[in-house]
């Protein structure tokens, strides 16, 4: 039932049924994905994979974003763009499932769209992106939290399915073919959480994009699968989770139900989302520093009060490189305070091993408070008064909701800054601005294949 | 520990440490795989995938077996040969885990070997095949039976790992690189049992071959993964099984422990292995029929007495096509009795829907007996006496161990017949005989890349 229902829903959804907020959220999601993908295109995880797989690429049709004009076959473009989009842990988050939804779906969809012999309008692209994101988030909600708890990287384990549904929509597959594509995607369960901290974490959304793309292409030519792949006794949900709520989730499919796309959020900082309130607070405190006020060297201690999950997930006190620093609330607090920002530049290996960063990182003390929400934190900076007694001068900030949370979403201006910051060193200023404009205008594009003219 | 141990073991194993029986088993496994792959090369599951993916293939280096001279890139050759090798359910079986071990490993290994710029001797190839098969069977044993029971197609879910280890060996990767390759393979968990009966079942070993090949290639260029991928809290074994015995199994690695390769067996009939004793008995009874004895039309009933698993797995009474017939003990008994053989020809759609086959199939009655082993069966043919009273003339055969079981392995002659039967309609007699000779002489080959001269 669930598989057929999802396939049927997807094949019948039209652009006209998308509310404005969903179109806007899809545009922002695509925009944020494109910036992250360009930004991640020069990371070793991306470049190693690109070099390793060069001899396997077929007819070049689809742009490797950030490459300065290199096209690959759609399958490899999907993989490499998917890796790049996630490698800085800077992408988007569907907070109810912590799925990073756009990576697997957009990477497959754009690569496939570029390979077609016909034009694909921005509206058609947005519609396919929406069905893909809805699909992965609904199946994700159906197995959350058990599926994540047992150890699956839910972004990729559901992302294959999302990508398959999206590409099926783009290819105008029938309900039956879409169901087969879902089955083919569901049987490729990619992503163990054990891989976090290594290149393989970013491989996950890339491979999920490829899994879904492969599934839809095979199904489009008549390759068969189970049409009860999601719900069967030995189907996806029962195998990958000790508990599931597929029927309940399929009953919430929009427009009658809830649009998951509208609940997507964007990361202001390139690390695990639980660190964000601390970084947010640290950046605020950075604004309180010198030239005539407090100097960094005077700081005696910074206390961060956080939700227990923060130390469980990001408790590394002495990260050795950029990938490890993403799992260190101490590093996040230190760079926020020291530099007043936390972008991929503050997570480069050289920054992680910089003496001043280490000095400050060692002065961060974390305290757990179970009464806080995960997107809430208190950051307290203590500086000796210099006078008599032991009293410190105390500066404190209570971050009620971190920037990027649903309550304090990133603004269009902030998303633009993030995009520009990621693209400018790769593309230069002029091309970055053209690309930014093109991506913001996705809905109006007559043919998304023209992305090659700007990216 | 387990991941490092497996990687360390694989990198250090030498051809000199392989016992004769292991070399012979590896040769038979390769030989049987090659025949099955040629035989499956014309099946729709293979040809649909080949058509669908044609535009994605890169530098052609690696032979699509049975194609009459078509080369693809190694990644696509691995996928398509892997699909073809399994599509008739006619491959090999490691009976302790019911893994079909050679498909994922040999499909990746041969494709990769052909793409190298250097010669690969038959001995080097056999060694890599052995480490791959040992790896997948040992990790399979470590999670058996829970992993299979929950719904994973254990052939592909372990096959990715086997293929990664085999290709790592071929590429002379370091222990550390091999561990990363194992991690990259382990995170791509492919194969739900729900897909049995559709094309996707055969996709599983093909995709597993590709997963493992991709993993080894990425690791060879420095892509990183977890080096505790198998045993970590949220690593492969804990995520894919409620229980595991990784350390115990790694302690059984040969030559000190047990060679799983030597325990491989080959299917005499193209269907689920539990049907084999019934087919074996039915073929015996076929030998008792006319021209002057009993005629098929006279049969009143055939009773098959089987292990309970037989009806659970293969209880389809009225299969609609060849793929469904593989899950019908009734079809197996009928064709064995009617034709005296059960090869892929007896599982073609036209045979499954043939009136005589249906007539006889409807006269098969199955009885369960929990005292029988799975490889044991009794087949009883009842024909009315034609005289007075109700008595039947009864002919009965008790198959103690089916042909193909460990107790009654297929002989070299039987394996050759099976190879020839599968290849002859694809390659013709002369090429089939040359290919058969070349494959039997694998150990002596100076360069396995020369397989192109015969296949």
mmCIF file of C-alpha atoms in Angstrom, chain B residues 145-379:
data_model
loop_
_atom_site.group_PDB
_atom_site.id
_atom_site.type_symbol
_atom_site.label_atom_id
_atom_site.label_comp_id
_atom_site.label_asym_id
_atom_site.label_seq_id
_atom_site.Cartn_x
_atom_site.Cartn_y
_atom_site.Cartn_z
ATOM 1 C CA UNK B 145 21.004 -16.541 10.591
ATOM 2 C CA UNK B 146 19.583 -13.334 12.145
ATOM 3 C CA UNK B 147 20.698 -11.172 9.268
ATOM 4 C CA UNK B 148 18.963 -13.344 6.683
ATOM 5 C CA UNK B 149 15.885 -13.833 8.839
ATOM 6 C CA UNK B 150 15.259 -10.109 9.205
ATOM 7 C CA UNK B 151 15.143 -9.845 5.425
ATOM 8 C CA UNK B 152 18.573 -9.183 3.935
ATOM 9 C CA UNK B 153 19.635 -10.950 0.745
ATOM 10 C CA UNK B 154 22.868 -12.157 2.276
ATOM 11 C CA UNK B 155 24.529 -12.770 -1.098
ATOM 12 C CA UNK B 156 24.688 -9.074 -1.874
ATOM 13 C CA UNK B 157 24.800 -7.633 1.633
ATOM 14 C CA UNK B 158 28.050 -9.532 2.230
ATOM 15 C CA UNK B 159 29.038 -9.609 -1.432
ATOM 16 C CA UNK B 160 29.959 -5.926 -1.498
ATOM 17 C CA UNK B 161 32.512 -6.627 1.214
ATOM 18 C CA UNK B 162 33.845 -9.726 -0.547
ATOM 19 C CA UNK B 163 34.239 -7.854 -3.806
ATOM 20 C CA UNK B 164 36.031 -4.973 -2.066
ATOM 21 C CA UNK B 165 38.513 -7.311 -0.412
ATOM 22 C CA UNK B 166 39.135 -9.203 -3.660
ATOM 23 C CA UNK B 167 39.745 -6.071 -5.732
ATOM 24 C CA UNK B 168 41.910 -4.601 -2.961
ATOM 25 C CA UNK B 169 44.037 -7.726 -3.166
ATOM 26 C CA UNK B 170 44.287 -7.460 -6.944
ATOM 27 C CA UNK B 171 45.336 -3.818 -6.627
ATOM 28 C CA UNK B 172 47.925 -4.670 -3.960
ATOM 29 C CA UNK B 173 46.394 -2.185 -1.547
ATOM 30 C CA UNK B 174 47.957 -1.779 1.878
ATOM 31 C CA UNK B 175 46.237 -3.145 4.977
ATOM 32 C CA UNK B 176 45.087 0.364 5.817
ATOM 33 C CA UNK B 177 43.687 0.975 2.335
ATOM 34 C CA UNK B 178 41.994 -2.429 2.373
ATOM 35 C CA UNK B 179 40.362 -1.516 5.691
ATOM 36 C CA UNK B 180 39.054 1.699 4.132
ATOM 37 C CA UNK B 181 37.753 -0.317 1.171
ATOM 38 C CA UNK B 182 35.948 -2.655 3.564
ATOM 39 C CA UNK B 183 34.398 0.389 5.233
ATOM 40 C CA UNK B 184 33.273 1.874 1.936
ATOM 41 C CA UNK B 185 31.764 -1.458 0.914
ATOM 42 C CA UNK B 186 30.160 -2.094 4.295
ATOM 43 C CA UNK B 187 28.286 1.203 4.163
ATOM 44 C CA UNK B 188 26.538 0.165 0.917
ATOM 45 C CA UNK B 189 24.179 -2.509 2.215
ATOM 46 C CA UNK B 190 22.372 -3.875 -0.794
ATOM 47 C CA UNK B 191 19.634 -6.479 -1.074
ATOM 48 C CA UNK B 192 16.200 -6.983 0.471
ATOM 49 C CA UNK B 193 14.632 -10.449 0.232
ATOM 50 C CA UNK B 194 11.329 -8.799 -0.641
ATOM 51 C CA UNK B 195 12.743 -8.410 -4.168
ATOM 52 C CA UNK B 196 12.827 -12.171 -4.799
ATOM 53 C CA UNK B 197 10.739 -13.009 -7.842
ATOM 54 C CA UNK B 198 11.553 -9.775 -9.675
ATOM 55 C CA UNK B 199 14.501 -8.596 -11.777
ATOM 56 C CA UNK B 200 15.841 -6.839 -8.723
ATOM 57 C CA UNK B 201 16.963 -10.133 -7.162
ATOM 58 C CA UNK B 202 19.644 -10.462 -9.824
ATOM 59 C CA UNK B 203 20.462 -6.767 -9.574
ATOM 60 C CA UNK B 204 21.694 -7.490 -6.052
ATOM 61 C CA UNK B 205 24.892 -9.425 -6.813
ATOM 62 C CA UNK B 206 25.574 -7.109 -9.741
ATOM 63 C CA UNK B 207 25.297 -4.029 -7.600
ATOM 64 C CA UNK B 208 27.306 -5.733 -4.837
ATOM 65 C CA UNK B 209 30.104 -6.323 -7.345
ATOM 66 C CA UNK B 210 29.972 -2.672 -8.295
ATOM 67 C CA UNK B 211 29.819 -1.511 -4.667
ATOM 68 C CA UNK B 212 32.942 -3.464 -3.804
ATOM 69 C CA UNK B 213 34.782 -2.412 -6.931
ATOM 70 C CA UNK B 214 33.934 1.239 -6.310
ATOM 71 C CA UNK B 215 35.043 0.888 -2.690
ATOM 72 C CA UNK B 216 38.449 -0.530 -3.607
ATOM 73 C CA UNK B 217 39.047 2.017 -6.358
ATOM 74 C CA UNK B 218 38.187 4.946 -4.074
ATOM 75 C CA UNK B 219 40.338 3.547 -1.269
ATOM 76 C CA UNK B 220 43.231 3.050 -3.665
ATOM 77 C CA UNK B 221 43.265 6.802 -4.308
ATOM 78 C CA UNK B 222 43.139 7.765 -0.629
ATOM 79 C CA UNK B 223 39.425 8.014 0.092
ATOM 80 C CA UNK B 224 38.989 7.383 3.814
ATOM 81 C CA UNK B 225 36.446 5.432 5.799
ATOM 82 C CA UNK B 226 36.131 3.969 9.261
ATOM 83 C CA UNK B 227 38.730 1.296 9.974
ATOM 84 C CA UNK B 228 36.325 -0.353 12.423
ATOM 85 C CA UNK B 229 33.474 -0.508 9.965
ATOM 86 C CA UNK B 230 32.490 -4.103 10.626
ATOM 87 C CA UNK B 231 32.619 -4.243 14.416
ATOM 88 C CA UNK B 232 31.938 -0.711 15.689
ATOM 89 C CA UNK B 233 28.885 0.040 17.806
ATOM 90 C CA UNK B 234 27.159 1.585 14.787
ATOM 91 C CA UNK B 235 29.100 -0.429 12.233
ATOM 92 C CA UNK B 236 27.972 -3.053 9.761
ATOM 93 C CA UNK B 237 27.391 -6.104 11.958
ATOM 94 C CA UNK B 238 25.454 -4.301 14.668
ATOM 95 C CA UNK B 239 23.311 -2.383 12.211
ATOM 96 C CA UNK B 240 22.423 -5.272 9.908
ATOM 97 C CA UNK B 241 21.933 -7.978 12.514
ATOM 98 C CA UNK B 242 20.508 -8.306 16.006
ATOM 99 C CA UNK B 243 23.401 -10.599 16.897
ATOM 100 C CA UNK B 244 26.888 -11.191 15.533
ATOM 101 C CA UNK B 245 29.992 -13.297 16.024
ATOM 102 C CA UNK B 246 32.614 -11.334 14.154
ATOM 103 C CA UNK B 247 35.535 -12.074 16.452
ATOM 104 C CA UNK B 248 34.770 -15.786 16.500
ATOM 105 C CA UNK B 249 34.589 -15.898 12.720
ATOM 106 C CA UNK B 250 37.763 -13.882 12.223
ATOM 107 C CA UNK B 251 39.477 -16.418 14.474
ATOM 108 C CA UNK B 252 38.580 -19.112 11.925
ATOM 109 C CA UNK B 253 40.380 -17.459 9.001
ATOM 110 C CA UNK B 254 42.537 -20.008 7.186
ATOM 111 C CA UNK B 255 45.055 -21.502 6.780
ATOM 112 C CA UNK B 256 44.834 -21.973 10.568
ATOM 113 C CA UNK B 257 41.061 -22.015 10.404
ATOM 114 C CA UNK B 258 38.575 -23.268 7.821
ATOM 115 C CA UNK B 259 38.509 -22.516 4.093
ATOM 116 C CA UNK B 260 34.979 -21.498 3.164
ATOM 117 C CA UNK B 261 35.895 -21.718 -0.524
ATOM 118 C CA UNK B 262 36.276 -25.462 -0.155
ATOM 119 C CA UNK B 263 32.693 -25.644 1.132
ATOM 120 C CA UNK B 264 31.172 -24.014 -1.934
ATOM 121 C CA UNK B 265 28.665 -26.055 -3.946
ATOM 122 C CA UNK B 266 27.112 -25.709 -7.382
ATOM 123 C CA UNK B 267 23.504 -25.754 -8.405
ATOM 124 C CA UNK B 268 22.494 -28.554 -10.751
ATOM 125 C CA UNK B 269 19.100 -26.909 -11.291
ATOM 126 C CA UNK B 270 18.220 -23.229 -11.849
ATOM 127 C CA UNK B 271 16.035 -22.599 -8.824
ATOM 128 C CA UNK B 272 16.017 -22.382 -5.054
ATOM 129 C CA UNK B 273 18.268 -25.069 -3.597
ATOM 130 C CA UNK B 274 15.530 -26.547 -1.420
ATOM 131 C CA UNK B 275 13.733 -27.793 -4.539
ATOM 132 C CA UNK B 276 16.764 -29.747 -5.707
ATOM 133 C CA UNK B 277 16.114 -33.120 -4.029
ATOM 134 C CA UNK B 278 12.599 -33.214 -5.475
ATOM 135 C CA UNK B 279 13.883 -32.444 -8.975
ATOM 136 C CA UNK B 280 16.639 -34.985 -8.538
ATOM 137 C CA UNK B 281 14.046 -37.644 -7.627
ATOM 138 C CA UNK B 282 11.698 -36.600 -10.422
ATOM 139 C CA UNK B 283 14.455 -36.939 -13.000
ATOM 140 C CA UNK B 284 15.129 -40.450 -11.675
ATOM 141 C CA UNK B 285 11.449 -41.315 -12.097
ATOM 142 C CA UNK B 286 11.490 -39.907 -15.615
ATOM 143 C CA UNK B 287 13.988 -42.672 -16.393
ATOM 144 C CA UNK B 288 11.366 -45.219 -15.340
ATOM 145 C CA UNK B 289 8.808 -43.998 -17.883
ATOM 146 C CA UNK B 290 7.797 -45.455 -21.327
ATOM 147 C CA UNK B 291 8.127 -46.071 -24.307
ATOM 148 C CA UNK B 292 6.992 -49.543 -23.200
ATOM 149 C CA UNK B 293 6.463 -48.678 -19.546
ATOM 150 C CA UNK B 294 4.372 -46.021 -17.832
ATOM 151 C CA UNK B 295 3.195 -43.082 -19.916
ATOM 152 C CA UNK B 296 2.987 -39.541 -18.469
ATOM 153 C CA UNK B 297 -0.761 -39.372 -19.218
ATOM 154 C CA UNK B 298 -1.382 -42.383 -17.008
ATOM 155 C CA UNK B 299 -0.062 -40.706 -13.862
ATOM 156 C CA UNK B 300 -2.759 -40.216 -11.256
ATOM 157 C CA UNK B 301 -0.657 -38.403 -8.687
ATOM 158 C CA UNK B 302 2.893 -37.637 -7.696
ATOM 159 C CA UNK B 303 3.507 -37.134 -4.009
ATOM 160 C CA UNK B 304 6.612 -35.291 -2.881
ATOM 161 C CA UNK B 305 7.585 -35.531 0.765
ATOM 162 C CA UNK B 306 9.817 -32.645 1.754
ATOM 163 C CA UNK B 307 11.383 -30.645 4.562
ATOM 164 C CA UNK B 308 8.974 -27.923 5.827
ATOM 165 C CA UNK B 309 11.214 -25.117 4.469
ATOM 166 C CA UNK B 310 10.466 -26.295 0.941
ATOM 167 C CA UNK B 311 6.831 -25.256 1.034
ATOM 168 C CA UNK B 312 7.615 -22.116 2.992
ATOM 169 C CA UNK B 313 10.073 -20.904 0.345
ATOM 170 C CA UNK B 314 8.853 -22.583 -2.826
ATOM 171 C CA UNK B 315 5.173 -23.297 -2.332
ATOM 172 C CA UNK B 316 3.801 -21.564 -5.442
ATOM 173 C CA UNK B 317 1.261 -23.978 -6.944
ATOM 174 C CA UNK B 318 0.478 -22.018 -10.097
ATOM 175 C CA UNK B 319 3.512 -19.969 -11.188
ATOM 176 C CA UNK B 320 2.798 -17.517 -13.993
ATOM 177 C CA UNK B 321 6.257 -17.139 -15.473
ATOM 178 C CA UNK B 322 9.811 -18.392 -15.276
ATOM 179 C CA UNK B 323 10.826 -16.227 -12.336
ATOM 180 C CA UNK B 324 7.852 -17.421 -10.282
ATOM 181 C CA UNK B 325 8.442 -21.031 -11.299
ATOM 182 C CA UNK B 326 11.772 -20.903 -9.472
ATOM 183 C CA UNK B 327 9.708 -20.661 -6.308
ATOM 184 C CA UNK B 328 7.482 -23.633 -7.131
ATOM 185 C CA UNK B 329 8.427 -27.118 -6.019
ATOM 186 C CA UNK B 330 5.455 -28.254 -8.140
ATOM 187 C CA UNK B 331 6.996 -26.873 -11.301
ATOM 188 C CA UNK B 332 10.354 -28.438 -10.464
ATOM 189 C CA UNK B 333 8.792 -31.853 -9.969
ATOM 190 C CA UNK B 334 6.711 -31.559 -13.139
ATOM 191 C CA UNK B 335 9.551 -30.640 -15.489
ATOM 192 C CA UNK B 336 11.892 -33.178 -13.931
ATOM 193 C CA UNK B 337 9.351 -35.905 -14.561
ATOM 194 C CA UNK B 338 8.256 -34.684 -17.981
ATOM 195 C CA UNK B 339 11.576 -33.740 -19.550
ATOM 196 C CA UNK B 340 14.107 -35.629 -17.448
ATOM 197 C CA UNK B 341 15.977 -32.404 -16.826
ATOM 198 C CA UNK B 342 15.695 -28.967 -15.271
ATOM 199 C CA UNK B 343 17.845 -26.395 -17.003
ATOM 200 C CA UNK B 344 17.036 -22.749 -17.784
ATOM 201 C CA UNK B 345 15.102 -24.011 -20.844
ATOM 202 C CA UNK B 346 12.582 -25.686 -18.524
ATOM 203 C CA UNK B 347 12.050 -22.382 -16.729
ATOM 204 C CA UNK B 348 11.243 -20.327 -19.793
ATOM 205 C CA UNK B 349 7.874 -18.594 -19.658
ATOM 206 C CA UNK B 350 6.492 -20.708 -22.523
ATOM 207 C CA UNK B 351 7.259 -23.919 -20.643
ATOM 208 C CA UNK B 352 5.753 -22.610 -17.420
ATOM 209 C CA UNK B 353 2.482 -21.933 -19.243
ATOM 210 C CA UNK B 354 2.578 -25.083 -21.403
ATOM 211 C CA UNK B 355 -0.599 -27.188 -21.108
ATOM 212 C CA UNK B 356 1.178 -30.479 -20.487
ATOM 213 C CA UNK B 357 3.341 -28.929 -17.794
ATOM 214 C CA UNK B 358 0.312 -27.425 -16.091
ATOM 215 C CA UNK B 359 -1.566 -30.735 -16.331
ATOM 216 C CA UNK B 360 1.259 -32.588 -14.616
ATOM 217 C CA UNK B 361 1.966 -29.787 -12.119
ATOM 218 C CA UNK B 362 -1.631 -30.007 -10.930
ATOM 219 C CA UNK B 363 -1.054 -33.700 -10.150
ATOM 220 C CA UNK B 364 1.849 -32.992 -7.784
ATOM 221 C CA UNK B 365 0.938 -33.141 -4.118
ATOM 222 C CA UNK B 366 3.411 -31.992 -1.466
ATOM 223 C CA UNK B 367 3.599 -33.394 2.053
ATOM 224 C CA UNK B 368 5.800 -31.959 4.767
ATOM 225 C CA UNK B 369 7.931 -34.131 7.018
ATOM 226 C CA UNK B 370 9.989 -32.396 9.699
ATOM 227 C CA UNK B 371 12.210 -35.447 10.029
ATOM 228 C CA UNK B 372 13.725 -34.902 6.583
ATOM 229 C CA UNK B 373 16.811 -32.773 6.001
ATOM 230 C CA UNK B 374 16.492 -29.886 3.512
ATOM 231 C CA UNK B 375 18.571 -31.779 0.932
ATOM 232 C CA UNK B 376 16.469 -34.944 1.287
ATOM 233 C CA UNK B 377 13.138 -35.854 -0.320
ATOM 234 C CA UNK B 378 10.875 -38.742 -1.258
ATOM 235 C CA UNK B 379 9.070 -38.710 -4.597
#
